[in-house]
mmCIF file of C-alpha atoms in Angstrom:
data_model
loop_
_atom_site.group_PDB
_atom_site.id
_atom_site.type_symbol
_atom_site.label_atom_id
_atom_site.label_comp_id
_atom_site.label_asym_id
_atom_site.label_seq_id
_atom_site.Cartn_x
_atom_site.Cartn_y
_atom_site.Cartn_z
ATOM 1 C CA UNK A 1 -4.056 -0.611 17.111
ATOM 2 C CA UNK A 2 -7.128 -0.005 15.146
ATOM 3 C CA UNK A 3 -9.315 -2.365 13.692
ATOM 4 C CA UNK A 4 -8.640 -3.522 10.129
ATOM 5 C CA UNK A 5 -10.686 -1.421 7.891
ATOM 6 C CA UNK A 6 -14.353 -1.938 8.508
ATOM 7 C CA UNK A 7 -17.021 -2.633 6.052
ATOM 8 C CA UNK A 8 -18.137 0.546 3.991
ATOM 9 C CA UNK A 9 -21.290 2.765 4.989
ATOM 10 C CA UNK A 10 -24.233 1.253 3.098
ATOM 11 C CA UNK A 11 -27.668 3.348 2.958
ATOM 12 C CA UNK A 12 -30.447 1.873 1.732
ATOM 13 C CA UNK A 13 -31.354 2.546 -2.091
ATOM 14 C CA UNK A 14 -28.451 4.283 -2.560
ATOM 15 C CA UNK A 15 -26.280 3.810 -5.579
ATOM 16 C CA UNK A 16 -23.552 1.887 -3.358
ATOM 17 C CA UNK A 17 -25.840 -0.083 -1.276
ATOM 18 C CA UNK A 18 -27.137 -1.678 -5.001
ATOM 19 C CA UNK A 19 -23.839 -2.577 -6.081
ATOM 20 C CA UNK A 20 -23.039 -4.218 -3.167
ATOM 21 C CA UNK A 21 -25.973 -6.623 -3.409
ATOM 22 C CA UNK A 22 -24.839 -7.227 -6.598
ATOM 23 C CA UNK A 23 -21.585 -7.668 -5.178
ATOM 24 C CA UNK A 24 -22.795 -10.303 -2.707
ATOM 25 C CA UNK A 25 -25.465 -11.672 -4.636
ATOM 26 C CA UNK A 26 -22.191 -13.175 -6.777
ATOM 27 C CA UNK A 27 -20.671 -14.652 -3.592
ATOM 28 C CA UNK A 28 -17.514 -12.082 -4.017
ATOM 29 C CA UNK A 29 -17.405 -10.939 -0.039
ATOM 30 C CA UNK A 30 -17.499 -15.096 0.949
ATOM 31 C CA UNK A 31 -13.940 -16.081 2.269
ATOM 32 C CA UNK A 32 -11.724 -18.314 0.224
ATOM 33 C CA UNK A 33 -9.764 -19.816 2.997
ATOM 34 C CA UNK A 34 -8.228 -23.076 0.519
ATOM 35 C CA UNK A 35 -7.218 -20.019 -2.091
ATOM 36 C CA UNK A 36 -5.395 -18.076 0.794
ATOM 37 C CA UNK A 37 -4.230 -21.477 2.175
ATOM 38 C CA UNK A 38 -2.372 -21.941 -0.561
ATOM 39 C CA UNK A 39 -1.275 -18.205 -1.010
ATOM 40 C CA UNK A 40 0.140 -18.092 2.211
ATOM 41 C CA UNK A 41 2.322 -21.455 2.030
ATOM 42 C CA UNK A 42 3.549 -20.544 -1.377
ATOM 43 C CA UNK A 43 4.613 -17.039 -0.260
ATOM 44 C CA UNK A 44 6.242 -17.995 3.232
ATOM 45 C CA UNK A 45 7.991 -20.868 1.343
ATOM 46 C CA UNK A 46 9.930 -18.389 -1.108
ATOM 47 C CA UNK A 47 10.566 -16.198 2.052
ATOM 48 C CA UNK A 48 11.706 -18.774 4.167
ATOM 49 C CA UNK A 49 13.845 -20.142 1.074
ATOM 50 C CA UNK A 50 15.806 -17.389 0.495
ATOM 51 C CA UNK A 51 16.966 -16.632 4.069
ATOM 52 C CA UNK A 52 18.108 -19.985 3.496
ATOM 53 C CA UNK A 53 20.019 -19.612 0.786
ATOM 54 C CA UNK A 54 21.653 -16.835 2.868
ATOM 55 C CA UNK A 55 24.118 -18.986 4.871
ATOM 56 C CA UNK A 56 24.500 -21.597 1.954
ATOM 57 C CA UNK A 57 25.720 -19.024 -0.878
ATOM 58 C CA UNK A 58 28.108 -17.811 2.475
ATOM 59 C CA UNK A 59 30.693 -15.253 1.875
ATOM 60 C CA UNK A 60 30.243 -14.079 -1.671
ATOM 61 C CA UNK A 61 28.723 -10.722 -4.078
ATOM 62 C CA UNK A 62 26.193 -13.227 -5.056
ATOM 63 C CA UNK A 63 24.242 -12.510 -1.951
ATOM 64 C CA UNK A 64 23.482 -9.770 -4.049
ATOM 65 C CA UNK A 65 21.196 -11.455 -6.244
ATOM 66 C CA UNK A 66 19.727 -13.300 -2.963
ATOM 67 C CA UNK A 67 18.994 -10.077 -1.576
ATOM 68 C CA UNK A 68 17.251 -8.800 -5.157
ATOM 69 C CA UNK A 69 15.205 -11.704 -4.642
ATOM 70 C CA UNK A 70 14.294 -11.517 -0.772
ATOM 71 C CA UNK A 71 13.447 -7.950 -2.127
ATOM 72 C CA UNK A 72 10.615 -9.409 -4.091
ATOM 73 C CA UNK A 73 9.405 -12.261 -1.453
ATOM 74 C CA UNK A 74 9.254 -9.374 1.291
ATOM 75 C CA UNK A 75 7.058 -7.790 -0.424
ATOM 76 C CA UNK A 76 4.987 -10.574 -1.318
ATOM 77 C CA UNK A 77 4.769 -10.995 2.233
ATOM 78 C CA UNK A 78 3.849 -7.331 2.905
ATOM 79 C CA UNK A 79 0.797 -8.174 0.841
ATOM 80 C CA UNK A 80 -0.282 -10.546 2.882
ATOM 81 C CA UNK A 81 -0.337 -7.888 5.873
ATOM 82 C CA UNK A 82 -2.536 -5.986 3.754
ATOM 83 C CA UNK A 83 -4.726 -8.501 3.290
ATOM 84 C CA UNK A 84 -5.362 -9.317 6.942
ATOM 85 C CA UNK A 85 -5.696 -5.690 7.899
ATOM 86 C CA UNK A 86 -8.606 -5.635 5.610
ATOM 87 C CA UNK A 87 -9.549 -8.946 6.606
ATOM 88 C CA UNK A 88 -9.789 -10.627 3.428
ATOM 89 C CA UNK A 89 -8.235 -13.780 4.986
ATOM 90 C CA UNK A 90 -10.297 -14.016 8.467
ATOM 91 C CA UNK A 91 -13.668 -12.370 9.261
ATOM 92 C CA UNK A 92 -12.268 -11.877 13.166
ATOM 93 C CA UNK A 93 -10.254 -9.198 14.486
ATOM 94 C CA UNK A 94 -7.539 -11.720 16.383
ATOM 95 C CA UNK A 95 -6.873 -14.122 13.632
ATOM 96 C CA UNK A 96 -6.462 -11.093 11.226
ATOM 97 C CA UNK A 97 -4.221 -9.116 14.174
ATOM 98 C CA UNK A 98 -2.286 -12.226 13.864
ATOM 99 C CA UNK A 99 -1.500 -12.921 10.717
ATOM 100 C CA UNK A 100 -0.873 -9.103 10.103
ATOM 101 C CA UNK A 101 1.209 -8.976 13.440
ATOM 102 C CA UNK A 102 3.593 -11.654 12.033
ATOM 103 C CA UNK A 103 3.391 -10.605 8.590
ATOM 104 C CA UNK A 104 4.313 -7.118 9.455
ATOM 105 C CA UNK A 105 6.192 -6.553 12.146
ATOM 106 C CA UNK A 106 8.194 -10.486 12.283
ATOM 107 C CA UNK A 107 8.846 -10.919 9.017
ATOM 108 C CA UNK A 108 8.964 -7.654 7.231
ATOM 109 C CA UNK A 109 10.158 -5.177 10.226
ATOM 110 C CA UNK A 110 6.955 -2.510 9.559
ATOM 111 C CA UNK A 111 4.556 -2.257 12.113
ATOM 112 C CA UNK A 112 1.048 -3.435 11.711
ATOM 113 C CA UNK A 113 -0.835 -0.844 13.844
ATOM 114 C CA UNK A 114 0.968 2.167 12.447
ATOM 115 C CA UNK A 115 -0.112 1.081 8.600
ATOM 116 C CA UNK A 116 -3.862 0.134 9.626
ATOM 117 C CA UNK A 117 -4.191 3.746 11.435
ATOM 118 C CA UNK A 118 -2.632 5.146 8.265
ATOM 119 C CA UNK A 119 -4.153 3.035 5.669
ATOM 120 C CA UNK A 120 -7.918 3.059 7.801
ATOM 121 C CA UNK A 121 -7.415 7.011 6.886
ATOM 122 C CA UNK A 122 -6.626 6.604 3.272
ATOM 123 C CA UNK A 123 -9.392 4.758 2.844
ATOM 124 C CA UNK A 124 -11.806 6.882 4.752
ATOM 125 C CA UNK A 125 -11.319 9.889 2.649
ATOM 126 C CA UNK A 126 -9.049 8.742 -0.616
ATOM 127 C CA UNK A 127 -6.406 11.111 -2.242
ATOM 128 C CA UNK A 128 -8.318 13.718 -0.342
ATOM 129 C CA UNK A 129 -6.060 17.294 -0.208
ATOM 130 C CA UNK A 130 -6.647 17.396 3.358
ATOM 131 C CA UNK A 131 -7.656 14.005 4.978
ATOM 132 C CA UNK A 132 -5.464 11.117 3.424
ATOM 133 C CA UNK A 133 -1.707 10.609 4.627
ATOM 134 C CA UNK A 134 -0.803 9.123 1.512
ATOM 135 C CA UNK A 135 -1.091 12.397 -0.557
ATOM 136 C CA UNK A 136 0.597 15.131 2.014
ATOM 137 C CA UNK A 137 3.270 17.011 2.140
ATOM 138 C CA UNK A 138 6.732 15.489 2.669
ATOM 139 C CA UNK A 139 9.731 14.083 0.951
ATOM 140 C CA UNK A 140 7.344 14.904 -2.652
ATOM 141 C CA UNK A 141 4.235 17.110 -3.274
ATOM 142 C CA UNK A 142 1.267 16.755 -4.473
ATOM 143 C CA UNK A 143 -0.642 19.795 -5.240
ATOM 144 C CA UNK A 144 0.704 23.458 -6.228
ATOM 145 C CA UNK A 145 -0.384 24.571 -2.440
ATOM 146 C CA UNK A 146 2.275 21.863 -1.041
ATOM 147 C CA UNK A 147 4.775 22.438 -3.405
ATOM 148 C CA UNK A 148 4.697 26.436 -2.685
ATOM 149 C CA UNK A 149 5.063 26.040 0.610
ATOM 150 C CA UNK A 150 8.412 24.022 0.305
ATOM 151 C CA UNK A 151 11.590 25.568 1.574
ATOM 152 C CA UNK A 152 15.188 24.526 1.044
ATOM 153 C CA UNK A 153 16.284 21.336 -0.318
ATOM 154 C CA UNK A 154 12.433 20.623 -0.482
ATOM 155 C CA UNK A 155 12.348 22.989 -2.734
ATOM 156 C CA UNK A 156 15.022 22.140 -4.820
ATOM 157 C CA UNK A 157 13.457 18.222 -4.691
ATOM 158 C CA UNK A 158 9.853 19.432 -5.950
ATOM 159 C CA UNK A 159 11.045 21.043 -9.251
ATOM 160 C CA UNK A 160 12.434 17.928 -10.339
ATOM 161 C CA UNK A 161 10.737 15.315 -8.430
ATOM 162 C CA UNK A 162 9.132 13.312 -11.727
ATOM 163 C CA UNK A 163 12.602 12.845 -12.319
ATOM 164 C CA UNK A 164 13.518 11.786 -8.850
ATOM 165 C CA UNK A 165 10.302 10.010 -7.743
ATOM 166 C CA UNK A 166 11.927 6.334 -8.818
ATOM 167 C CA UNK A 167 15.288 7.048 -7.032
ATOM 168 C CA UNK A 168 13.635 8.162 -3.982
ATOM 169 C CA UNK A 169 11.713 4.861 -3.488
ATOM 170 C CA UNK A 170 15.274 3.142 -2.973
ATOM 171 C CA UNK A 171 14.769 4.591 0.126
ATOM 172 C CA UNK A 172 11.048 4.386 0.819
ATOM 173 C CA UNK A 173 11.596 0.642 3.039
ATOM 174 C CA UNK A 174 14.415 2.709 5.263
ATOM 175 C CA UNK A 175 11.544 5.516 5.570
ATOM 176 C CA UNK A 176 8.714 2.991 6.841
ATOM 177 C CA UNK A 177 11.169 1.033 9.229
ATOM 178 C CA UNK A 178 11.792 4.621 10.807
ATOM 179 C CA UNK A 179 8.210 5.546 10.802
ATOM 180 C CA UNK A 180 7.496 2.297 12.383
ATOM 181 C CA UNK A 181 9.895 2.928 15.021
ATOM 182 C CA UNK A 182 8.141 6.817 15.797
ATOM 183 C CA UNK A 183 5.178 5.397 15.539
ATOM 184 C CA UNK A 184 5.519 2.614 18.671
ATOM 185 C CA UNK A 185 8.249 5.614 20.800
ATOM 186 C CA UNK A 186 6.764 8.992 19.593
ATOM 187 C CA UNK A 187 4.162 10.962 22.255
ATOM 188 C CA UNK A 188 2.726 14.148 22.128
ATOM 189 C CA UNK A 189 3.832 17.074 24.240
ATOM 190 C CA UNK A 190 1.716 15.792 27.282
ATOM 191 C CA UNK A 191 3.638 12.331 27.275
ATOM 192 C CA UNK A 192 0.089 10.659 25.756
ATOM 193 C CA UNK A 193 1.347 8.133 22.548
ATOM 194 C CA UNK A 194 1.109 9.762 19.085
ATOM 195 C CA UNK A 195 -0.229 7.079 17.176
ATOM 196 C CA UNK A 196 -2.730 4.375 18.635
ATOM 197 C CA UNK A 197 -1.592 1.199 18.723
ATOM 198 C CA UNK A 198 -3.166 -2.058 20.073
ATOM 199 C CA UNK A 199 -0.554 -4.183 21.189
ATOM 200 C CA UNK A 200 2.193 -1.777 21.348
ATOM 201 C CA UNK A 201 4.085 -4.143 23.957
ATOM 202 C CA UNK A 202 3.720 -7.281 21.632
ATOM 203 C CA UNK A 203 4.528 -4.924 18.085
ATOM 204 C CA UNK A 204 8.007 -3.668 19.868
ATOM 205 C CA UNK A 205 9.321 -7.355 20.442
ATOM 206 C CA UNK A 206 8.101 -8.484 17.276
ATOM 207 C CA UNK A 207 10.426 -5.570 15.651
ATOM 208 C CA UNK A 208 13.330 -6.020 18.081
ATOM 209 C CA UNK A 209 13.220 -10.072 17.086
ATOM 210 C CA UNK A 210 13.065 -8.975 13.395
ATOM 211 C CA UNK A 211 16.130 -6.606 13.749
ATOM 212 C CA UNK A 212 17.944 -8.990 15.766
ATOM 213 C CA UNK A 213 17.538 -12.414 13.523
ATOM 214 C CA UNK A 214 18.240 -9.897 10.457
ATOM 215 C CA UNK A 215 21.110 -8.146 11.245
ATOM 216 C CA UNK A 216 22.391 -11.111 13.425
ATOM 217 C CA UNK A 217 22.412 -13.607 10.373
ATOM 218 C CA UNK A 218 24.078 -11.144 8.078
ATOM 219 C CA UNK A 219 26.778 -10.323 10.086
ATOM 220 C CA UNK A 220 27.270 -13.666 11.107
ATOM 221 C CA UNK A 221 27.647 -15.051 7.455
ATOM 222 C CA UNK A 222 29.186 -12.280 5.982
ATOM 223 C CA UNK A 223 31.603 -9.661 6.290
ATOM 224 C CA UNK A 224 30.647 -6.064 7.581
ATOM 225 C CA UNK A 225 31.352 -4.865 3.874
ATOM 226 C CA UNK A 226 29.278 -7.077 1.943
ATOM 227 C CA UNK A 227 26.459 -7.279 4.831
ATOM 228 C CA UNK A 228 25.886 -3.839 4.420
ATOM 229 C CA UNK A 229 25.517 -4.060 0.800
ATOM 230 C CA UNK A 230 23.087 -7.309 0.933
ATOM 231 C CA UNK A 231 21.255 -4.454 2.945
ATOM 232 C CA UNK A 232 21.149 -1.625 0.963
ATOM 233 C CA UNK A 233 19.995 -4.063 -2.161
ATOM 234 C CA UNK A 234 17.556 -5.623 -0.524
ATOM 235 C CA UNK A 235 15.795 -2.419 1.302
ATOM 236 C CA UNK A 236 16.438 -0.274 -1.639
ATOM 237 C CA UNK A 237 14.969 -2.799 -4.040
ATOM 238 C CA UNK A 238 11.811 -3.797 -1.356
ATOM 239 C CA UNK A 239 10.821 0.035 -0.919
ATOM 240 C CA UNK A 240 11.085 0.288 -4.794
ATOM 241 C CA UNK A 241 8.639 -2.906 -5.369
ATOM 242 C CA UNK A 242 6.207 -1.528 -2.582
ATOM 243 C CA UNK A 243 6.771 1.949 -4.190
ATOM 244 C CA UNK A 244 5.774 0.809 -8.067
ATOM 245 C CA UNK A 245 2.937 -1.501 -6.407
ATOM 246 C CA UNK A 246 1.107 1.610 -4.722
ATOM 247 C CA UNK A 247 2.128 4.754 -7.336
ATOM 248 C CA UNK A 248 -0.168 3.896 -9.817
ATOM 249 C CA UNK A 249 -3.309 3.154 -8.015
ATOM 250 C CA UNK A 250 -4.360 7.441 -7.005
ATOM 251 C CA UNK A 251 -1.196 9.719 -8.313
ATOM 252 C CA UNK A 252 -2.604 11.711 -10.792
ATOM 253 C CA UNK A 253 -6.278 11.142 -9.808
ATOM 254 C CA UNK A 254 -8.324 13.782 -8.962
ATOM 255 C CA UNK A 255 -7.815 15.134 -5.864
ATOM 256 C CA UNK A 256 -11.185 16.377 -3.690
ATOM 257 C CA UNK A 257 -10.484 19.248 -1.020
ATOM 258 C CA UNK A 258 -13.247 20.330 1.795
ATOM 259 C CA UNK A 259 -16.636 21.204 1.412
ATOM 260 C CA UNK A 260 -16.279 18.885 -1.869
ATOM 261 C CA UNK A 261 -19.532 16.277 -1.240
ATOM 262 C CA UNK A 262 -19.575 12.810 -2.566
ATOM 263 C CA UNK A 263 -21.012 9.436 -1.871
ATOM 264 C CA UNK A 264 -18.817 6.874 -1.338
ATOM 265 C CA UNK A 265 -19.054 5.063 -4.847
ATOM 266 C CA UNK A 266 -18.328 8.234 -6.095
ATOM 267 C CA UNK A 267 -15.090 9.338 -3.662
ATOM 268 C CA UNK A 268 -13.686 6.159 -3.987
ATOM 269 C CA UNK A 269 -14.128 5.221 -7.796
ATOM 270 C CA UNK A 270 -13.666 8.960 -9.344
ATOM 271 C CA UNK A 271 -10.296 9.364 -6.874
ATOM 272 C CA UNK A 272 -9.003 5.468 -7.914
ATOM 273 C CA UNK A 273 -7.070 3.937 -11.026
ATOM 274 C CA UNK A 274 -7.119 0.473 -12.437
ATOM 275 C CA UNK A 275 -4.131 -1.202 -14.072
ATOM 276 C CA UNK A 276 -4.655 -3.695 -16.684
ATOM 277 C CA UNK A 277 -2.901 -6.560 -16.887
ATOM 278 C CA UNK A 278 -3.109 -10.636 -16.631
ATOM 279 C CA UNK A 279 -2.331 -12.874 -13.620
ATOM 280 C CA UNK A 280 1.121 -12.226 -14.083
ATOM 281 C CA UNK A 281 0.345 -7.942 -13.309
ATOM 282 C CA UNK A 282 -2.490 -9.606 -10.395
ATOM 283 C CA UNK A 283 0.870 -11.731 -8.730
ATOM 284 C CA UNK A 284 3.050 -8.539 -8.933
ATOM 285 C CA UNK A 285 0.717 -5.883 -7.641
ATOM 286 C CA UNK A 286 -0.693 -8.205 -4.839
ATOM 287 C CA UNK A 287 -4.149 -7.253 -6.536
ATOM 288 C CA UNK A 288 -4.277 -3.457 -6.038
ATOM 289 C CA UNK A 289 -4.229 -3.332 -9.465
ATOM 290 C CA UNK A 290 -7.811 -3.501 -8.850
ATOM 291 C CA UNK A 291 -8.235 -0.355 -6.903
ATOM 292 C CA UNK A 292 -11.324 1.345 -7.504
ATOM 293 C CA UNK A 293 -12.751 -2.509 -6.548
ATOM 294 C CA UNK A 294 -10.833 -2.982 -3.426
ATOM 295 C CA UNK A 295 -11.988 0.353 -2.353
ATOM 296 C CA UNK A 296 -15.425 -0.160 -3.087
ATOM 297 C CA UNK A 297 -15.264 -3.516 -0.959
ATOM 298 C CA UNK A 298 -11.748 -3.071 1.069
ATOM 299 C CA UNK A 299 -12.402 -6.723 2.915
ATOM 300 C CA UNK A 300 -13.200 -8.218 -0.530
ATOM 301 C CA UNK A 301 -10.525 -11.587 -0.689
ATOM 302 C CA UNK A 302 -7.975 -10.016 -2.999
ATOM 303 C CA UNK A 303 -8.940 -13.450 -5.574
ATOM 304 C CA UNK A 304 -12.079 -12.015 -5.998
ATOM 305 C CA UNK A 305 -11.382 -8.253 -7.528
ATOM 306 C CA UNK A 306 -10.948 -9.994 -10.566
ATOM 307 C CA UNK A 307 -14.401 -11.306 -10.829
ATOM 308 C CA UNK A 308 -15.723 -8.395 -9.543
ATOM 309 C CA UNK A 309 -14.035 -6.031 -12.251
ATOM 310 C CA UNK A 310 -17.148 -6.202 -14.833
ATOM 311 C CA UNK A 311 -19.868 -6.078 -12.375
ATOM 312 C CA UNK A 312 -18.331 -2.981 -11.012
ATOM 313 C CA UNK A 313 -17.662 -1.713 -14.539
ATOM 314 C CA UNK A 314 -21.009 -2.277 -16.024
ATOM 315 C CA UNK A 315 -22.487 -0.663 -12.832
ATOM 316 C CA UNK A 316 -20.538 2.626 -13.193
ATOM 317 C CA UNK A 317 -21.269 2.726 -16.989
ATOM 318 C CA UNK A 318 -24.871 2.635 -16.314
ATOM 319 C CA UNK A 319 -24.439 5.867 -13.429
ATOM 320 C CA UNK A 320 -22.281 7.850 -15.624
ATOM 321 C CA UNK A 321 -19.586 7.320 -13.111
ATOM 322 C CA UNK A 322 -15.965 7.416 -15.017
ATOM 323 C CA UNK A 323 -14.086 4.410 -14.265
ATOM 324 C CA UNK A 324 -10.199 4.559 -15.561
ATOM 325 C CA UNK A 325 -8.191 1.817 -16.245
ATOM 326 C CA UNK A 326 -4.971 2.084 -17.884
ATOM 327 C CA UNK A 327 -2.022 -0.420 -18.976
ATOM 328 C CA UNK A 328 0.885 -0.044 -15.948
ATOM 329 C CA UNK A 329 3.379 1.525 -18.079
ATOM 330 C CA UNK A 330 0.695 4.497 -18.753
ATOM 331 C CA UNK A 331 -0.543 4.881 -15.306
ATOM 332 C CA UNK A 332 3.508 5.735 -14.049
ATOM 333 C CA UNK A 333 2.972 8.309 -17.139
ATOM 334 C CA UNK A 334 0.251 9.746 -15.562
ATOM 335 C CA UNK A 335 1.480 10.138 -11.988
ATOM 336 C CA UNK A 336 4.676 11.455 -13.111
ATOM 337 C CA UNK A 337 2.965 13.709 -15.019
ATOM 338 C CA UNK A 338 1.148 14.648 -12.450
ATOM 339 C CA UNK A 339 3.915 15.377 -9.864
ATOM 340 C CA UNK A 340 6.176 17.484 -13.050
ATOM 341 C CA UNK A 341 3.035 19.512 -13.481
ATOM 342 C CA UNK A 342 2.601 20.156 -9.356
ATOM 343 C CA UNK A 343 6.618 21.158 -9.580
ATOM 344 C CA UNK A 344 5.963 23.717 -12.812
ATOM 345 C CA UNK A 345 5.480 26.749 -10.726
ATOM 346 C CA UNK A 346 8.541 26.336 -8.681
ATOM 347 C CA UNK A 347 10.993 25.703 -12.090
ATOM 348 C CA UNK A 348 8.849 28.983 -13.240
#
């Protein structure tokens, strides 16, 4: 496995490398290990809770509305893996490998080295055409270029996919449990692993021990019916959550392709969206609403993008760098706009 995403590229007198003494000249890089103390003993305590409620509610459709909630404390608890693979809870690699180990792969079922490779890569080169995973070609598309090469029923998906982009994250937490799986099996043609992984060994029992104490308490309280359906609810409603927590922070943001040069304020705050909100939208996003700030400072403790919101701001108002922020309603306006406008040419 990679390394949790390292600390930014910082030349000296550059426009970045000013911010970020600004940035640390507030204290906003310091750890706050009492405020993710607390974070983590709140969120394991709802997560832990409603697996217990499992066996207490027994046989009965209101499992239902257990598994809507589990929905929501899994992916509080897929925040936390986040977190630690940016290391906003630990400056060292082995507590953070830790925490995001039993975050990720114990608790949750998605492994941690697969999403740090991926999410290092995002990162590196943001909504890039080319370079970030998160924008190509697959189940939607994202540019005209992707969307004309579609064939079949991926062409039939593209033309309408605005319409279809909610529906489809029902199935987003089946997609990452699969991708997880590739990612610790899959090799290339010369037997070498696909992906790079760190503790492959240690990330395939962790996922075995999640399968088998999830499936094995379901089917042991319920019946094979109803079991199934506590599934589909609650990894239909978890891939939704994690779905609406990522969509609005780069769909419909510009999109750079090769040979296009920027600095890194400039690739990561022109290619990132804000969402306003209160601490109610900061709770539900797990902080990403505070994108083009975590990507300026990715190991930044996620209770700290708040305070670092006007500094940033200020900084790109006085560089003539556009920073967007939007309400959350309007920024899934503006990435479904964006993928109905990629699909035009194919409803053409």
């Amino acid at each position: 496995m990679l390394a949790a995403t390292a600390d930014p590229p910082a030349r000296r007198g550059s426009d970045y490398a000013r911010l970020s003494r600004r940035i640390n000249e507030a204290g906003l890089l310091d750890r706050r290990p009492a405020g993710y103390a607390a974070r983590i003993a709140l969120t394991l305590a709802a997560f832990v809770a409603g697996w217990a409620v499992v066996p207490l509610v027994g046989d009965s459709w209101w499992q239902l509305l257990v598994a809507a909630g589990l929905a929501v404390a899994t992916t509080q608890v897929a925040f936390l893996g986040h977190d630690a693979g940016h290391r906003q809870m630990f400056r060292r690699r082995g507590p953070s490998e830790a925490a995001g180990l039993l975050a990720g792969n114990l608790a949750v079922g998605l492994s941690y080295g697969w999403w740090v490779d991926k999410h290092n890569r995002h990162h590196a080169n943001p909504n890039h055409h080319d370079e970030d995973p998160d924008v190509g070609a697959g189940a939607l598309v994202w540019s005209y270029e992707q969307a004309a090469a579609t064939r079949g029923i991926g062409r039939r998906l593209a033309r309408r996919q605005a319409w279809l982009f909610f529906p489809m994250l029902l199935l987003e937490g089946l997609a990452l449990h699969v991708a997880s799986v590739r990612a610790l099996l899959g090799r290339t043609p010369d037997g070498r692993y696909a992906t790079p992984v760190r503790h492959r060994a240690v990330e395939g029992l962790l996922l075995a021990l999640h399968a088998a104490g999830y499936l094995g308490l379901l089917f042991a309280v319920l019946p094979p019916g109803k079991a199934l359906a506590f599934v589909a609810v609650h990894q239909g409603l978890w891939g939704l959550y994690m779905g609406c927590a990522f969509a609005p922070n780069h769909k419909g943001m510009p999109m750079p392709r090769a040979g296009e040069e920027l600095d890194f304020l400039r690739k990561q705050v022109l290619t990132s969206r804000n969402v306003r909100g209160g601490r109610f939208v900061d709770v539900a996003l797990g902080g990403l609403n505070y994108q083009i700030e975590h990507h300026l400072f990715p190991n930044m403790p996620r209770g700290n993008l708040r305070r670092a919101r006007p500094i940033v701001r200020a900084y790109c108002a006085e560089h003539g760098v556009p920073y967007v922020e939007t309400g959350l309603v309007e920024s899934y306006r503006q990435a479904l706009a964006h993928l109905h406008e990629v699909g035009r040419p194919l409803r053409g």
